[in-house]
PDB file of C-alpha atoms in Angstrom:
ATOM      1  CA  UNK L  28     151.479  73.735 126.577  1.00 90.00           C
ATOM      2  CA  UNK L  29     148.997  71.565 124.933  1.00 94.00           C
ATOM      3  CA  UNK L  30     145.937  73.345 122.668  1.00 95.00           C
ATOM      4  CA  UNK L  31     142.900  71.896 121.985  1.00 95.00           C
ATOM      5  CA  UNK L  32     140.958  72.624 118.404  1.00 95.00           C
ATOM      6  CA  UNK L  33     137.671  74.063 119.267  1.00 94.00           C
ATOM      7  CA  UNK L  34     136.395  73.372 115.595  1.00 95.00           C
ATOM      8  CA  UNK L  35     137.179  70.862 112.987  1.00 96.00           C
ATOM      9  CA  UNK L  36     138.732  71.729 109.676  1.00 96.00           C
ATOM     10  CA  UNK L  37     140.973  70.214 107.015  1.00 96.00           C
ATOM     11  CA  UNK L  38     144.650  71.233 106.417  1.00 95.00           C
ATOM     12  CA  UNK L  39     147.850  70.256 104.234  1.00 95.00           C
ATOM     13  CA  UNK L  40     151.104  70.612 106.707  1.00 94.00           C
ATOM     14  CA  UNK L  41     154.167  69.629 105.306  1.00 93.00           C
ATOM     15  CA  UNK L  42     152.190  68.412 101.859  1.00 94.00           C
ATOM     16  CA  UNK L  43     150.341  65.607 104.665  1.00 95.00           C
ATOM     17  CA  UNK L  44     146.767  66.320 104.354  1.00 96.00           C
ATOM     18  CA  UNK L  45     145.124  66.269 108.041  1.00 94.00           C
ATOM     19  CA  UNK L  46     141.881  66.122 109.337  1.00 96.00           C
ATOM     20  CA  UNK L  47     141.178  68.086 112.748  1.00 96.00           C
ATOM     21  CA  UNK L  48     138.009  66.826 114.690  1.00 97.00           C
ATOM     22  CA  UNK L  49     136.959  68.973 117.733  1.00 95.00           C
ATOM     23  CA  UNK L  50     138.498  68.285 120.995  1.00 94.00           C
ATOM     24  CA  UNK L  51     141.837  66.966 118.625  1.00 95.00           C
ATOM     25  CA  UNK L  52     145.334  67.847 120.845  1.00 95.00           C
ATOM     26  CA  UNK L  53     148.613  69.132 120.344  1.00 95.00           C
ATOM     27  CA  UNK L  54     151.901  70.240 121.347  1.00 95.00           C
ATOM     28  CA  UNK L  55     152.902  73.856 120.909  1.00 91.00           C
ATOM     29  CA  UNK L  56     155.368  72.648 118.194  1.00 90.00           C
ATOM     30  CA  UNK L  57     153.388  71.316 116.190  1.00 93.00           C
ATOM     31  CA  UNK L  58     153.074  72.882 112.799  1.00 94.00           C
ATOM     32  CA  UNK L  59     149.393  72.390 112.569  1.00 93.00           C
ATOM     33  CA  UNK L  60     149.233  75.447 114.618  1.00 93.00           C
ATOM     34  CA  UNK L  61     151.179  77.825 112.641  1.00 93.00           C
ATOM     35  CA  UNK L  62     148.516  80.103 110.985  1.00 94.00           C
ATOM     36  CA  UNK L  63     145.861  79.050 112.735  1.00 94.00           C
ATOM     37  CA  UNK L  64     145.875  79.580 116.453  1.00 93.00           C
ATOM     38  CA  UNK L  65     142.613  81.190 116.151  1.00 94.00           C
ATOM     39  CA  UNK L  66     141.198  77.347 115.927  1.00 95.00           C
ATOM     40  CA  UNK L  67     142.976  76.377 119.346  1.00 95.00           C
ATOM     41  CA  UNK L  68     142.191  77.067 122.607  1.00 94.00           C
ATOM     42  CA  UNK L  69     144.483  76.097 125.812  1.00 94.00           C
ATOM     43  CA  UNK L  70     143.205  72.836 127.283  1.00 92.00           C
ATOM     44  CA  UNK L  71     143.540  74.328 130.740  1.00 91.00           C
ATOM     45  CA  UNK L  72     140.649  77.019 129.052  1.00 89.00           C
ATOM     46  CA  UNK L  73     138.118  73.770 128.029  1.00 87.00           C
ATOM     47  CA  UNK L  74     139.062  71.850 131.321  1.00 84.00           C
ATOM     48  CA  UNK L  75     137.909  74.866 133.729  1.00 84.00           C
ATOM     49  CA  UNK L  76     134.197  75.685 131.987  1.00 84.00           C
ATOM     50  CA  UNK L  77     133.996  71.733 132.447  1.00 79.00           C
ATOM     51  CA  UNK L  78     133.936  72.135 135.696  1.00 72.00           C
ATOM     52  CA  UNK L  79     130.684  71.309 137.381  1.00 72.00           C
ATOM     53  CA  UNK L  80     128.570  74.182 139.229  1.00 70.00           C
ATOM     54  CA  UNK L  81     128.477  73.154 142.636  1.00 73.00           C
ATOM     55  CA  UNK L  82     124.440  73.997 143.923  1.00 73.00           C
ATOM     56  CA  UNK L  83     124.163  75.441 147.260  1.00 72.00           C
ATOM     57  CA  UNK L  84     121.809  72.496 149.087  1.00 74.00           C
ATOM     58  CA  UNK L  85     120.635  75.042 151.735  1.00 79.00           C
ATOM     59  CA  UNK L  86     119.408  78.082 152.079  1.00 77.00           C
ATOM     60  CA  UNK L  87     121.461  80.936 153.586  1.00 80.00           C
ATOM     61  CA  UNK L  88     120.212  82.850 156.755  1.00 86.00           C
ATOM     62  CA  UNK L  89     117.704  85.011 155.791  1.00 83.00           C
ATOM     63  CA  UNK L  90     117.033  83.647 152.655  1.00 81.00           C
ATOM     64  CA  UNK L  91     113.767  82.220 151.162  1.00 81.00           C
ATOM     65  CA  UNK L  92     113.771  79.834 148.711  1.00 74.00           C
ATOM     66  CA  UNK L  93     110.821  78.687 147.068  1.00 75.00           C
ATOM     67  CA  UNK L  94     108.773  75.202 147.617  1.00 72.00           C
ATOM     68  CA  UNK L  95     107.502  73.363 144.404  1.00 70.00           C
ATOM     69  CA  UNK L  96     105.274  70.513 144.992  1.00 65.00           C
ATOM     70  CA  UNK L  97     102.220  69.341 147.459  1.00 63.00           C
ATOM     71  CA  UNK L  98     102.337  71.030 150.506  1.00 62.00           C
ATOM     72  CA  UNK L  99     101.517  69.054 153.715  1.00 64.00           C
ATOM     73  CA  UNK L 100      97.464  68.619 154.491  1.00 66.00           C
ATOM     74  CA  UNK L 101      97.007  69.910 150.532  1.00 62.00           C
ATOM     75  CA  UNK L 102      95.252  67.671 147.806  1.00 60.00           C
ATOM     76  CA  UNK L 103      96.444  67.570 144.396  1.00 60.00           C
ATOM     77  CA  UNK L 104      94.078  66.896 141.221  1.00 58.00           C
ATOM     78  CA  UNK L 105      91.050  65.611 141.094  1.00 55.00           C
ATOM     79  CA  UNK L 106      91.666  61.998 142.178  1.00 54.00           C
ATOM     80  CA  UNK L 107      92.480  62.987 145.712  1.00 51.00           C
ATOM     81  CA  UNK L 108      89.475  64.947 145.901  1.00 54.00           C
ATOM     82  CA  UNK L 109      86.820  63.904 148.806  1.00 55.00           C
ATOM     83  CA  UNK L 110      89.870  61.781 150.422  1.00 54.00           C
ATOM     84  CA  UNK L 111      91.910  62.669 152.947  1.00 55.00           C
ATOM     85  CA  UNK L 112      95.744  62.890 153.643  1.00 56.00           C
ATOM     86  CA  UNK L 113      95.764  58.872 153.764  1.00 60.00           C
ATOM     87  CA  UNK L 114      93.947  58.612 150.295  1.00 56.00           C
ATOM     88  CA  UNK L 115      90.921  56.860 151.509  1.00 59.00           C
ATOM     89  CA  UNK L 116      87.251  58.650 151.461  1.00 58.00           C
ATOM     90  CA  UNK L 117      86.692  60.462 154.828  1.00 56.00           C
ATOM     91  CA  UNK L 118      84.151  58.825 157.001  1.00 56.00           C
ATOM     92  CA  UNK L 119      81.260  61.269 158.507  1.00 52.00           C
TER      93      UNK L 119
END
């Protein structure tokens, strides 16, 4: 199984000095995990909160979802104010 380091840190394996960034790999065998598993996470663990939230596009029957914006037939502001849908000043 492969880990992946969830923080970085500094160790001496073997008298080698390494340097572990976040998101580094390796092997279940490898000696930089003896002692510290706690810095390791499976990369099956990282891979599934990766996952994108899917957003429901509709609503469901019976339920109401809310409208943000300019409603139909509704000015907005000031600058649409004495004009109608079109834009243009209403004629009397």
């Amino acid at each position: 199984m492969i880990k992946r380091s969830t923080s970085s840190f500094a160790a001496v394996v073997d008298g080698v000095p390494r340097v572990v960034p976040v998101g580094h790999l390796v092997e279940d065998g490898d000696p930089l995990l003896v002692g510290r598993e706690h810095l390791f996470e499976p990369v099956e663990t990282h891979l599934a909160r990766r996952e994108p939230a899917v957003e429901q596009a509709t609503a469901a029957p019976g339920e109401r979802r809310s409208i943000s914006g300019v409603r139909p037939g509704r000015a907005r502001g000031k600058a649409s104010e004495g004009k109608g849908e079109t834009g243009k000043e209403a004629e009397e």
